[in-house]
mmCIF file of C-alpha atoms in Angstrom:
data_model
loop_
_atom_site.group_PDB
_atom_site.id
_atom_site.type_symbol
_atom_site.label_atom_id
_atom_site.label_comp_id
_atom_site.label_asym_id
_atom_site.label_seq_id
_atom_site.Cartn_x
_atom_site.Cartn_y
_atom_site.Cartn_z
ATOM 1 C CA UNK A 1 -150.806 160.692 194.435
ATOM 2 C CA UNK A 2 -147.610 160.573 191.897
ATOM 3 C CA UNK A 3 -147.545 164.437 192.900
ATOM 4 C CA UNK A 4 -147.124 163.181 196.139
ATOM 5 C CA UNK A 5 -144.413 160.919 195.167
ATOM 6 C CA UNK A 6 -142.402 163.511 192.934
ATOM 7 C CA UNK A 7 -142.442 166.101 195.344
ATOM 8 C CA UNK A 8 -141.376 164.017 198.587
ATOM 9 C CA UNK A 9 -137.931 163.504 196.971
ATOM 10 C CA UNK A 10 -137.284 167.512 195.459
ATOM 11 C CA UNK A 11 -138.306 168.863 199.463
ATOM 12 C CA UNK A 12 -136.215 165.999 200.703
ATOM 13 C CA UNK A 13 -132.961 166.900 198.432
ATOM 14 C CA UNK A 14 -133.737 170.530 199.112
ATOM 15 C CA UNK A 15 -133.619 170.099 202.735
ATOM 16 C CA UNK A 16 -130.241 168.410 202.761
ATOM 17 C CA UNK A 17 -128.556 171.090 200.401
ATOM 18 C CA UNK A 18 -129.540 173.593 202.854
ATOM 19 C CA UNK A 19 -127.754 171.776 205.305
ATOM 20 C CA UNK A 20 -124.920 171.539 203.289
ATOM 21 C CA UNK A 21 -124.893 174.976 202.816
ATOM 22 C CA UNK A 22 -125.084 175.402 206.525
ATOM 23 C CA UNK A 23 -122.349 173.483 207.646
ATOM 24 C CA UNK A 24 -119.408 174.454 208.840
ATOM 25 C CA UNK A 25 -116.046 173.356 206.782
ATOM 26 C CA UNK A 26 -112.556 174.650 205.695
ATOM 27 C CA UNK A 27 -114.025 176.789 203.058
ATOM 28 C CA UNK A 28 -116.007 178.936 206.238
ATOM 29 C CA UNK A 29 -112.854 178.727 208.285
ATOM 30 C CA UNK A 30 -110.895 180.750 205.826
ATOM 31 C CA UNK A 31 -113.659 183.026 205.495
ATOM 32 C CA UNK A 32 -112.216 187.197 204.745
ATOM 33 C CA UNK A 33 -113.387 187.781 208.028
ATOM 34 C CA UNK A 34 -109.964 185.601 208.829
ATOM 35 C CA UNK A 35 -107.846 187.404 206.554
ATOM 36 C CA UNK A 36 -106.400 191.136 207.242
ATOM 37 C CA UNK A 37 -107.924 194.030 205.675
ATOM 38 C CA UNK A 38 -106.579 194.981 202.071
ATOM 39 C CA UNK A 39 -106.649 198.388 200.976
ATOM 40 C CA UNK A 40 -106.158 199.621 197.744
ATOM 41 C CA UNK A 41 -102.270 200.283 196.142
ATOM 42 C CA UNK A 42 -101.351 203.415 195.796
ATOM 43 C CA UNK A 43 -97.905 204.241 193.923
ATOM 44 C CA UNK A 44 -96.398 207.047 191.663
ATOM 45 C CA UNK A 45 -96.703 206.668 187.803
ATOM 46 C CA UNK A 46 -93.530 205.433 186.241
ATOM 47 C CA UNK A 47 -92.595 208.704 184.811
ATOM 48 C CA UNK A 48 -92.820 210.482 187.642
ATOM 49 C CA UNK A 49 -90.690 207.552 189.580
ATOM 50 C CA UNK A 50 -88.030 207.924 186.798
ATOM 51 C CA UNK A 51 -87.189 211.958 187.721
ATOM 52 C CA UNK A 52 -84.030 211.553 189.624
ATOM 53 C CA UNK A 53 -82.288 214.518 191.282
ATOM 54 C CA UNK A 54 -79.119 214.919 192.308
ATOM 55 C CA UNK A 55 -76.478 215.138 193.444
ATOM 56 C CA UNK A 56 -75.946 211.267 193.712
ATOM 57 C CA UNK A 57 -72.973 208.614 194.756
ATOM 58 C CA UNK A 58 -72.412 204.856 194.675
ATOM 59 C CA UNK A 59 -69.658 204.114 196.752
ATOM 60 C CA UNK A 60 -69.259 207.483 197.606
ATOM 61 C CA UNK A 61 -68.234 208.115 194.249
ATOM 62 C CA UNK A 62 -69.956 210.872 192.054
ATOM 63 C CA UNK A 63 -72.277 209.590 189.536
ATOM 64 C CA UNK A 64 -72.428 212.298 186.197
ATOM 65 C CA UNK A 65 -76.344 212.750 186.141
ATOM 66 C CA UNK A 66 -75.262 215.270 183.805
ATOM 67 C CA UNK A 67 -74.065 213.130 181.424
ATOM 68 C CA UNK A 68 -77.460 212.610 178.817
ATOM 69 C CA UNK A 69 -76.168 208.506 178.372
ATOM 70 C CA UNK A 70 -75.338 207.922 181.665
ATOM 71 C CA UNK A 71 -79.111 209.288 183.042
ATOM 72 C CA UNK A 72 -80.429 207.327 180.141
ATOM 73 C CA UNK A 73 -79.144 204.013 181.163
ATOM 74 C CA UNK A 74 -80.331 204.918 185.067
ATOM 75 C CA UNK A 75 -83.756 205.188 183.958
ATOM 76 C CA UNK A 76 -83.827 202.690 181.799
ATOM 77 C CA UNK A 77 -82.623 199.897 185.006
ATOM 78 C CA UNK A 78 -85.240 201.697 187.305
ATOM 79 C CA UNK A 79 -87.997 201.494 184.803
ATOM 80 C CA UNK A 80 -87.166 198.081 184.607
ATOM 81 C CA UNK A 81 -87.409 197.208 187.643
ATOM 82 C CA UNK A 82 -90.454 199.325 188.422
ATOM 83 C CA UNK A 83 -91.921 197.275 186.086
ATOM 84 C CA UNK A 84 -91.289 194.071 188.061
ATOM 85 C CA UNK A 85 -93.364 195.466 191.452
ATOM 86 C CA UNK A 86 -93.411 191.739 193.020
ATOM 87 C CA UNK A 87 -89.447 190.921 192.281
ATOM 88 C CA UNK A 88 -89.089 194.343 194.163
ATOM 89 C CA UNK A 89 -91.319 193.371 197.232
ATOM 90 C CA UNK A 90 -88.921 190.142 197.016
ATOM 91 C CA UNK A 91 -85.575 191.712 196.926
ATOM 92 C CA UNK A 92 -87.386 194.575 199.910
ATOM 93 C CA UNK A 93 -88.229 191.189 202.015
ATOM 94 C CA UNK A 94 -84.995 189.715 201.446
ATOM 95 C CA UNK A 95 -82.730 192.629 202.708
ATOM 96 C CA UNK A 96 -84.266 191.674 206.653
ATOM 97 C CA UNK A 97 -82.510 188.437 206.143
ATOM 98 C CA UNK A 98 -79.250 188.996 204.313
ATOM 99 C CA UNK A 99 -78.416 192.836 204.702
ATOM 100 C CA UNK A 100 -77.594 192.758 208.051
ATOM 101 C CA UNK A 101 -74.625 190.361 207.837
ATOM 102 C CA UNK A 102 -73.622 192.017 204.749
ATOM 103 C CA UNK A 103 -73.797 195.288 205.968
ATOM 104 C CA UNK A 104 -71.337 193.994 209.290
ATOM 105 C CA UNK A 105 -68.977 192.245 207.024
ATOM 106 C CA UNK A 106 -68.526 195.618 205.062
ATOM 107 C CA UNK A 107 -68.355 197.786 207.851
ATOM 108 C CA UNK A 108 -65.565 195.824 209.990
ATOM 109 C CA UNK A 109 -63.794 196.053 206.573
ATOM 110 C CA UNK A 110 -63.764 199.939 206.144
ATOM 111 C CA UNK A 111 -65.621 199.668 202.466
ATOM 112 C CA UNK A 112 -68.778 200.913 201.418
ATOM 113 C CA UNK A 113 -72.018 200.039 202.529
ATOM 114 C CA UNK A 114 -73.140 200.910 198.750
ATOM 115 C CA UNK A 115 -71.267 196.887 197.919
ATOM 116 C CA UNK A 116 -74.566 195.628 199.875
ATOM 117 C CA UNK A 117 -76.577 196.428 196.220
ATOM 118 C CA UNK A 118 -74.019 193.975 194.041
ATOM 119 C CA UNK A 119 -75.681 190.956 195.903
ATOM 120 C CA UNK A 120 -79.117 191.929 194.919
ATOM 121 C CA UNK A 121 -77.903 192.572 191.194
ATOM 122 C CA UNK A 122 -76.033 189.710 190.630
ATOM 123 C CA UNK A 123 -78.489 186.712 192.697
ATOM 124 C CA UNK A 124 -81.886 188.547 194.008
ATOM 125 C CA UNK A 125 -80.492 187.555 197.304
ATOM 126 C CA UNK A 126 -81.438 184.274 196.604
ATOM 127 C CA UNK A 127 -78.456 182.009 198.475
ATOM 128 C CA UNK A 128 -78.700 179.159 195.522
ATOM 129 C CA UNK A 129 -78.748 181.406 192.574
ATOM 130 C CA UNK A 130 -77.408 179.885 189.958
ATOM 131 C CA UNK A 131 -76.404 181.139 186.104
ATOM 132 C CA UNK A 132 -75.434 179.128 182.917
ATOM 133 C CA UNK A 133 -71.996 180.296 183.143
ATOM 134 C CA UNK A 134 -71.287 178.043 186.359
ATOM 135 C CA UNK A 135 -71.417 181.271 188.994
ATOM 136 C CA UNK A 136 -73.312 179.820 192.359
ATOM 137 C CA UNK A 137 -74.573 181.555 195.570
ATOM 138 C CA UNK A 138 -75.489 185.130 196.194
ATOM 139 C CA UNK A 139 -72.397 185.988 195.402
ATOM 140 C CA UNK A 140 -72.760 184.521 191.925
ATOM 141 C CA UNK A 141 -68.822 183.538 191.990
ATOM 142 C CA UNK A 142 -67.490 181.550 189.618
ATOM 143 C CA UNK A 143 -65.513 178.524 190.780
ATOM 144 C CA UNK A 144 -62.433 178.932 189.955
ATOM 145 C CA UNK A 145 -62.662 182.551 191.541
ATOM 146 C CA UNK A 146 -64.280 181.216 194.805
ATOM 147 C CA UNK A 147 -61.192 179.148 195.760
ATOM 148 C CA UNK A 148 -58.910 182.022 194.836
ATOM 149 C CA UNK A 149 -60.622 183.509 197.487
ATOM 150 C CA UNK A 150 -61.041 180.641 199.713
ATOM 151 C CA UNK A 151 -64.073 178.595 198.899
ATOM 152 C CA UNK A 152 -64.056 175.221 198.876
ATOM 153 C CA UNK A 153 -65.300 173.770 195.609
ATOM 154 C CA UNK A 154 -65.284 170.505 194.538
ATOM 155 C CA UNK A 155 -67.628 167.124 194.308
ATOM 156 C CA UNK A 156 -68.563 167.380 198.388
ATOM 157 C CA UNK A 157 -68.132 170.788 199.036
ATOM 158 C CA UNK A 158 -69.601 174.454 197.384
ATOM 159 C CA UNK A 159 -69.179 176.708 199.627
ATOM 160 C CA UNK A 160 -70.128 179.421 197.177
ATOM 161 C CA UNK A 161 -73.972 178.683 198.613
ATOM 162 C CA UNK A 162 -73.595 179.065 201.976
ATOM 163 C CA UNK A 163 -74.004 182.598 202.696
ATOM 164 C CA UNK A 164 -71.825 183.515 205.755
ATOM 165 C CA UNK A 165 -68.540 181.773 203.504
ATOM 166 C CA UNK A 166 -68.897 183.619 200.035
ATOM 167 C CA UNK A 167 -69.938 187.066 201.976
ATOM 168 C CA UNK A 168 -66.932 187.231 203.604
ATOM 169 C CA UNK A 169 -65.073 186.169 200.018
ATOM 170 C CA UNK A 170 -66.870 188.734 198.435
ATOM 171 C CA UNK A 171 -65.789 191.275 200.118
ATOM 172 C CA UNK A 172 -62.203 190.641 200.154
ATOM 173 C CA UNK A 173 -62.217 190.028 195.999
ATOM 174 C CA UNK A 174 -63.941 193.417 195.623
ATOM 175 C CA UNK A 175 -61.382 194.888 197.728
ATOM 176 C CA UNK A 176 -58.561 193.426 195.857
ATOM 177 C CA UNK A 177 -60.388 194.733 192.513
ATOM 178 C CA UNK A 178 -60.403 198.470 194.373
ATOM 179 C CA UNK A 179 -56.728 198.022 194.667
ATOM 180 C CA UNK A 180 -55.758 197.192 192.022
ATOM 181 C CA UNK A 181 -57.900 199.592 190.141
ATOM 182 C CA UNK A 182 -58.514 202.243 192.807
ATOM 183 C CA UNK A 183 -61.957 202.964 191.475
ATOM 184 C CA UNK A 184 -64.967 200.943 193.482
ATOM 185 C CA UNK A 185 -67.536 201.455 190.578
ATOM 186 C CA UNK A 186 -64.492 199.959 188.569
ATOM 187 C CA UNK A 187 -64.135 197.436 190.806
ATOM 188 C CA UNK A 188 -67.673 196.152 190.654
ATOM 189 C CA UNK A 189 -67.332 196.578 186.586
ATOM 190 C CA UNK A 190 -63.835 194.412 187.307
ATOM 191 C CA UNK A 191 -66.606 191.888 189.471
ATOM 192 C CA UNK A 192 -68.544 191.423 186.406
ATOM 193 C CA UNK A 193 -66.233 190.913 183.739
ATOM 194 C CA UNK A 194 -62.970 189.624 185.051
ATOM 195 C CA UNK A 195 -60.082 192.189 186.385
ATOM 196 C CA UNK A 196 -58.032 191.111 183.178
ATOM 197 C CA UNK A 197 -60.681 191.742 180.961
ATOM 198 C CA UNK A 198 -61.570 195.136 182.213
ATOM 199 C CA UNK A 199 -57.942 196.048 182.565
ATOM 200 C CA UNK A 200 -56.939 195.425 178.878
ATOM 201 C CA UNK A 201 -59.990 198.167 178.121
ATOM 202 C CA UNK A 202 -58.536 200.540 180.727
ATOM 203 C CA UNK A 203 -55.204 200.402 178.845
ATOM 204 C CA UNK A 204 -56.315 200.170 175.320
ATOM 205 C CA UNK A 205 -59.165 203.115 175.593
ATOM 206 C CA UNK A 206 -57.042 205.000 178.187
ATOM 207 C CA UNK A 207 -59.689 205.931 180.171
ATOM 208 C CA UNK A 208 -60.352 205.291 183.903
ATOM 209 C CA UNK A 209 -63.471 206.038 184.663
ATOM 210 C CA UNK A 210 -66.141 203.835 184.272
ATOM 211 C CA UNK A 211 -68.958 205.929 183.002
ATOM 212 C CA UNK A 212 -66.800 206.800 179.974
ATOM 213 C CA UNK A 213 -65.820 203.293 178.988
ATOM 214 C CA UNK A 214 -67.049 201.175 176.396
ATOM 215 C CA UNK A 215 -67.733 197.958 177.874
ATOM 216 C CA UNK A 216 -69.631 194.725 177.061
ATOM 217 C CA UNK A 217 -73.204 195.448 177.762
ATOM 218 C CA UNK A 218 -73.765 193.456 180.565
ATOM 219 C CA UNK A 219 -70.813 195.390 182.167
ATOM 220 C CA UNK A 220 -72.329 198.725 181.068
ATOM 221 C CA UNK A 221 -75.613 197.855 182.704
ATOM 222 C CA UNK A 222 -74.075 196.326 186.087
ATOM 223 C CA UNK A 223 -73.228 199.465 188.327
ATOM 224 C CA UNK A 224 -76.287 201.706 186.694
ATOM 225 C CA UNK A 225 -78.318 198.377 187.743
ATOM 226 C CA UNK A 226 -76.779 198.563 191.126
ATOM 227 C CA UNK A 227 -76.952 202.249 191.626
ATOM 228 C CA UNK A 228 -80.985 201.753 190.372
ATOM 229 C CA UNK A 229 -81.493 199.151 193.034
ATOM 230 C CA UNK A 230 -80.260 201.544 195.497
ATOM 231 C CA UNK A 231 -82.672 204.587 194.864
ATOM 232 C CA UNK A 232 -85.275 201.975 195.081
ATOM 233 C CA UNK A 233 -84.673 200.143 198.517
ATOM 234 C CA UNK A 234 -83.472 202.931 200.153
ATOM 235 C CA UNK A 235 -86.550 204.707 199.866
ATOM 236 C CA UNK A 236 -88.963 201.953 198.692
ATOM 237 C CA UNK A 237 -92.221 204.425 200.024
ATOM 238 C CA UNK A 238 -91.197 207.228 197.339
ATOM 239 C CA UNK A 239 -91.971 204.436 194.572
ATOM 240 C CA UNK A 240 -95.255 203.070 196.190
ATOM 241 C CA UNK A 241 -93.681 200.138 198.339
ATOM 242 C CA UNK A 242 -95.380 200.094 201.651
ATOM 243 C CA UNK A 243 -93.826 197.076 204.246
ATOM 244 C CA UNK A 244 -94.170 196.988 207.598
ATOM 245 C CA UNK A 245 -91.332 196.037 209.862
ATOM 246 C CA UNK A 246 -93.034 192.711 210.231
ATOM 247 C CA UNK A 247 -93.093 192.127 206.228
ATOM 248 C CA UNK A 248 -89.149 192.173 206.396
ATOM 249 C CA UNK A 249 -87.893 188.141 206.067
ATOM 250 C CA UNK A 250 -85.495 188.039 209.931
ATOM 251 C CA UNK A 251 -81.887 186.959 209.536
ATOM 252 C CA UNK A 252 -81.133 183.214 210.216
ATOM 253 C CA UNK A 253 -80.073 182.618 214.037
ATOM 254 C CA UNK A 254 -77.586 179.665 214.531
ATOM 255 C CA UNK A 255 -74.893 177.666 215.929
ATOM 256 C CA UNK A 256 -71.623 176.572 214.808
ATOM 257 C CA UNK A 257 -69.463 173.367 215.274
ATOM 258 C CA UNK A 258 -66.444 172.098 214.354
ATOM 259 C CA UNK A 259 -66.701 168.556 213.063
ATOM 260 C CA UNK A 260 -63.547 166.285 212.364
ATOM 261 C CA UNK A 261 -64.088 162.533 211.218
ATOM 262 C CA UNK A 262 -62.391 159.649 209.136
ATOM 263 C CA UNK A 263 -65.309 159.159 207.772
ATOM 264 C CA UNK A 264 -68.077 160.733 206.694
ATOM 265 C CA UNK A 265 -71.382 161.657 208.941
ATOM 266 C CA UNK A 266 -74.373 161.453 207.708
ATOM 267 C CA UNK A 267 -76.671 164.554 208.173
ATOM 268 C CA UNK A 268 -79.320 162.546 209.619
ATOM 269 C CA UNK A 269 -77.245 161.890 212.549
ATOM 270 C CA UNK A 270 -76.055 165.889 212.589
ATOM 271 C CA UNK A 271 -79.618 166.617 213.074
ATOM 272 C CA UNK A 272 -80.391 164.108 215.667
ATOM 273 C CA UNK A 273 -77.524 165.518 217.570
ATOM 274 C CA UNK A 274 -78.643 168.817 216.829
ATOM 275 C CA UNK A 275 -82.703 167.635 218.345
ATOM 276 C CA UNK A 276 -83.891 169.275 214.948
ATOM 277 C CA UNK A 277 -85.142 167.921 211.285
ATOM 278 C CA UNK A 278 -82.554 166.368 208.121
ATOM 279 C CA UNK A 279 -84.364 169.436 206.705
ATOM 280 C CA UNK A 280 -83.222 172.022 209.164
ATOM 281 C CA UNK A 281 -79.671 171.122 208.968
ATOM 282 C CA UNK A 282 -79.768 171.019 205.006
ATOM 283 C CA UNK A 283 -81.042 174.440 204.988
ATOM 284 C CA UNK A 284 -78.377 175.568 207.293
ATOM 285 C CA UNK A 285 -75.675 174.187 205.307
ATOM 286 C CA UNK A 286 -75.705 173.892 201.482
ATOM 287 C CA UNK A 287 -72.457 173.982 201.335
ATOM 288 C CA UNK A 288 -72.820 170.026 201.643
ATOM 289 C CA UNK A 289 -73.903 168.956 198.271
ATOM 290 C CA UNK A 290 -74.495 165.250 199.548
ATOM 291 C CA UNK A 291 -76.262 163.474 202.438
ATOM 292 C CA UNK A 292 -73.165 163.629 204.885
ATOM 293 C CA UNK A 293 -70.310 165.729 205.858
ATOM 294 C CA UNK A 294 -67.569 164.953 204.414
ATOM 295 C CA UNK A 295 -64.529 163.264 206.046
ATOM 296 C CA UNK A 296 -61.824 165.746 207.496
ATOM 297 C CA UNK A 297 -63.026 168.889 209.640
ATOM 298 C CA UNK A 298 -65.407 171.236 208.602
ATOM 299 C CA UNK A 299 -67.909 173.735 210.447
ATOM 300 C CA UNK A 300 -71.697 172.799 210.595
ATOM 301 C CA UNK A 301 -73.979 175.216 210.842
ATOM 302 C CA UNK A 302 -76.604 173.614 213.807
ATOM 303 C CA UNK A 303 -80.361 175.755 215.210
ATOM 304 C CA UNK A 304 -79.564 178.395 217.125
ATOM 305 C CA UNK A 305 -79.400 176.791 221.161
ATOM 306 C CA UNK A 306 -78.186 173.154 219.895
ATOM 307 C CA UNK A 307 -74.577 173.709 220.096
ATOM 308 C CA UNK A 308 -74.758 173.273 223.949
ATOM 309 C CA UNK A 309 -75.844 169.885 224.130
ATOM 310 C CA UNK A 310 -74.739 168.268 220.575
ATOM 311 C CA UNK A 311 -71.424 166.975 221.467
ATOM 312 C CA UNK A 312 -73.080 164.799 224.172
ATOM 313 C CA UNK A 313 -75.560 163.578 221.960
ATOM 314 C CA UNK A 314 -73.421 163.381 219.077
ATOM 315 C CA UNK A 315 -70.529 161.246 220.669
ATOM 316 C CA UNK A 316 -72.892 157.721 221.218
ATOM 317 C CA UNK A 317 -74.460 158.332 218.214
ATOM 318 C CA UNK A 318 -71.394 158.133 215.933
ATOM 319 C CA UNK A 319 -70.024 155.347 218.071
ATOM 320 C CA UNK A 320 -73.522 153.529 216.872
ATOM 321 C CA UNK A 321 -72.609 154.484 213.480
ATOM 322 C CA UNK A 322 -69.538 153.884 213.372
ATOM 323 C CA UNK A 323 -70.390 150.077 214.219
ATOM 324 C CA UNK A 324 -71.740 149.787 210.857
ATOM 325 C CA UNK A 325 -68.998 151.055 208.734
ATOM 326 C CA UNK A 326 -67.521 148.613 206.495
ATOM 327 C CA UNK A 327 -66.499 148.609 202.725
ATOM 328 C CA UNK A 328 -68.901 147.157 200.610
ATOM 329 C CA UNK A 329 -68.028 146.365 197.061
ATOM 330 C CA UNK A 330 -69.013 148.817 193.980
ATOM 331 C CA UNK A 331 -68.550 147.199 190.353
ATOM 332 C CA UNK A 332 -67.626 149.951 187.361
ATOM 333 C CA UNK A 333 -70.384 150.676 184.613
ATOM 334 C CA UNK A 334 -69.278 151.922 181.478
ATOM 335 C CA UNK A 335 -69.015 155.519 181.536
ATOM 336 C CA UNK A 336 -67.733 155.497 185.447
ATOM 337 C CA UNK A 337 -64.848 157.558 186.679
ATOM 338 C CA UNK A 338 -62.762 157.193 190.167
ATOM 339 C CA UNK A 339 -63.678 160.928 190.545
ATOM 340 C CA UNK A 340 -67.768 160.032 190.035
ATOM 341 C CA UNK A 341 -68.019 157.053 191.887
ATOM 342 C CA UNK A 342 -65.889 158.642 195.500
ATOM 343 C CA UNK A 343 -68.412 161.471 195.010
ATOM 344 C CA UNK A 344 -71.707 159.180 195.009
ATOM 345 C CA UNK A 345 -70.418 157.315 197.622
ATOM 346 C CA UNK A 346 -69.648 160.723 199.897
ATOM 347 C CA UNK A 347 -65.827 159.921 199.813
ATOM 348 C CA UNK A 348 -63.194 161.883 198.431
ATOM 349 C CA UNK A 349 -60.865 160.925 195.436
ATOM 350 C CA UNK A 350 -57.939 160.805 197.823
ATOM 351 C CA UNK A 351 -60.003 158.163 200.317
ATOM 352 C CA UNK A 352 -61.067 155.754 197.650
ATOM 353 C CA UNK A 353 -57.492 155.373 195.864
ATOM 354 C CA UNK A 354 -56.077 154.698 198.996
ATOM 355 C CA UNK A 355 -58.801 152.031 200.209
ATOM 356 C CA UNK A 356 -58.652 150.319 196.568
ATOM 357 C CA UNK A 357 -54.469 150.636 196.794
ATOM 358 C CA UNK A 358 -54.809 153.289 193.070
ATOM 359 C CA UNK A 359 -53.414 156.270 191.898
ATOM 360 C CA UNK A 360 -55.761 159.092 191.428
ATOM 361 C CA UNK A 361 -55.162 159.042 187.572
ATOM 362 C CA UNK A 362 -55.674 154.795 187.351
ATOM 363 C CA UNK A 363 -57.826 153.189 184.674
ATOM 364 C CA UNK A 364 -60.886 151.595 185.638
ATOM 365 C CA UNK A 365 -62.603 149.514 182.971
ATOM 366 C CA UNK A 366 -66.770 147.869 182.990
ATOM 367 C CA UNK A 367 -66.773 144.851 185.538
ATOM 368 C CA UNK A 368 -64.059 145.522 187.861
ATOM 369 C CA UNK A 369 -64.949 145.790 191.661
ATOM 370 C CA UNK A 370 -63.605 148.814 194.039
ATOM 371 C CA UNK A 371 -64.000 148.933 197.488
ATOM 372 C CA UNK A 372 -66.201 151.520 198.575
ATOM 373 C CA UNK A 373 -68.037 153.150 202.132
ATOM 374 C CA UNK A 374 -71.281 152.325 202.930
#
C-alpha cells in the first residue's frame, strides 16, 4: 500500500512533464525549421587575399605597387580589415543605404567616384560617428570646418549628422583641397590632417606626391586605408563575402519641408503633422539636437508621402500650441550660463537676451530669475 502511495505521485508528475514537453510555446515557434538554411563559409586564406595585382588607381591616380613600402602598408590595411569579417559585412550593408546619394553628389560634381571610400574610412558609414577630437557625422568634420563649409553648428543645430547636409559639404571641401593642391590622394591626406598642416610638409620636404611624403601616421595610413576598402567592396566575393541584393541596408525615402516659426516646435507636433512616430522624425533629422525645431526656418526631413498633407495638419496644430506659449520664470544655479540655459530651454542666445532685456555677454549671478519659453 505505501508503494501505492509513492508511485501515484512519480506517474502523476511524469504525465504532466510530458505534457509540458508537448506543448506548443515560443521556444517551438522559432523552431530551425523557421529559420533559412545556413551553409557553411567559404573564403580565401588571408595570404592569398593579400596578393594584389596591378595596375591600380584611387582617384584615377596611379598607385606605385612597385614601391616595396607603399605595397607594405596596402597589405597591412587589407589584412586588417580582413581580420574584422563582421565590420566588413557592416560597412558591405551600409553602402545600399548611403552610396547611392554619395555616389550622385560626386557625379553631378565631375569628381571621382573613388571619394565614396573616405566616408567608410573616416565613420563606418555610421551617420552619428563620433571621435574624441570633436569630428561628428559620416563625414567626421570638425566644427569649425563644417561651418566653413556651411553647416550649422551650434547648441540647437549639428548639421554635421544629418547625412544629405555634410555629403554635400564634403564634397565641396575635398574639392577645394584638390585645388589647392591639385593632387586628390593629396587632397584626402589634406582631409585628414588640415590643408595647412599638410602644406607646410609639401614645402618643407619638397615633394608632391603623397606616397613619398613623410606624414603623421594616421595620415600615412588614411588613403592606403581608403584604397584597401576599395579592393574589398568592390569585389567583396573575391575575399569570401557573399550578400544577396536583399542583404544590402535600402537608402532612406523622404520628404522635405520648410519650417519658419517665432518660436520653437516641438517634434512631437512635427510628427503628428507628419501621421508618423517622435521616433521617426528624430531619425530623420539629427541635425536637431533637442526636442523641437528651433525658431527661424529650417528644412525638416518628414516619411516619404507626408509632405502632401502636413501643412493642413500642421497649421491647427500649432495654433493649439501656440495657445500655450507663455514665459515662465527660470532662476540661475551656480555654475549657469545665458548660453546653457537658452539651449535647455530650446531658445537661442539671441531670443533669451532680448526677452530678459540683456546683452549676450551680461552677468548672471545664483538666485536671479530670467524669463524663459515653456
Amino acid at each position: 500500500m505505501a508503494h501505492r502511495r509513492t508511485l501515484l505521485p512519480l506517474l502523476a508528475g511524469f504525465w504532466l512533464f510530458c505534457l509540458v514537453l508537448a506543448a506548443p510555446g515560443p521556444a517551438r515557434a522559432e523552431s530551425p525549421e523557421m529559420l533559412a538554411p545556413m551553409r557553411t563559409a567559404a573564403f580565401p586564406s588571408l595570404e592569398s587575399a593579400i596578393r594584389i595585382k596591378g595596375p591600380l588607381n584611387f582617384c584615377g591616380e596611379f598607385v606605385p605597387l612597385h614601391l616595396p613600402e607603399v605595397r607594405e602598408r596596402l597589405e597591412k590595411e587589407l589584412l586588417l580589415m580582413l581580420w574584422d569579417r563582421a565590420q566588413v559585412i557592416l560597412w558591405l550593408k551600409r553602402t545600399g543605404r548611403y552610396f547611392p546619394h554619395i555616389e550622385t553628389v560626386l557625379r553631378g560634381a565631375s569628381m571621382p567616384d573613388d571619394l565614396k571610400y573616405v566616408a567608410v574610412i573616416e565613420s563606418a558609414l555610421k551617420p552619428l560617428a563620433g571621435s574624441s577630437r570633436g569630428a561628428r557625422g559620416i563625414w567626421q568634420f570638425i566644427p569649425s570646418t563644417g561651418r566653413n563649409y556651411g553647416l550649422t553648428v551650434d547648441g540647437l543645430i549639428d548639421e554635421r549628422r544629418n547625412f544629405y547636409f555634410a555629403t554635400r559639404a564634403a564634397a565641396e571641401y575635398l574639392r577645394v583641397l584638390h585645388d589647392q593642391f591639385d593632387s586628390w590622394t593629396l587632397a584626402c591626406a589634406a582631409y585628414n590632417m588640415g590643408e595647412q598642416g599638410l602644406a607646410r610638409q609639401v614645402e618643407m620636404q619638397e615633394v608632391e606626391d603623397y606616397y613619398h611624403l613623410h606624414l603623421p601616421d594616421e595620415t600615412e595610413r588614411y588613403v592606403l586605408r581608403a584604397i584597401a576598402a576599395k579592393l574589398i567592396l568592390t569585389d567583396p566575393a573575391r575575399y569570401g563575402f557573399d550578400l544577396h541584393p536583399e542583404d544590402f541596408y535600402r537608402p532612406v525615402k523622404f520628404d522635405r519641408v520648410k519650417l519658419r516659426g517665432k518660436y520653437p516646435t516641438p517634434l512631437t507636433l512635427v510628427a503628428k503633422a507628419a501621421g508618423t512616430y517622435y521616433k521617426d522624425i528624430r531619425d530623420l533629422n539629427p541635425q536637431f539636437l533637442g526636442e523641437a525645431v528651433p525658431s527661424g526656418q529650417h528644412t525638416v526631413f518628414l516619411p516619404e508621402g507626408a509632405a502632401g498633407e502636413f501643412a493642413a495638419k500642421y497649421q491647427p496644430l500649432m495654433a493649439k500650441y501656440r495657445e500655450t506659449l507663455k514665459p515662465e520664470t527660470y532662476v540661475v544655479k551656480s555654475g549657469d550660463s545665458l548660453t546653457e540655459i537658452a539651449r535647455r530651454h530650446d531658445m537661442t542666445l539671441r531670443q533669451l537676451c532680448r526677452l530678459n532685456k540683456l546683452t549676450s555677454r551680461a552677468t548672471i549671478h545664483p538666485g536671479q530669475k530670467l524669463l524663459v519659453h515653456q
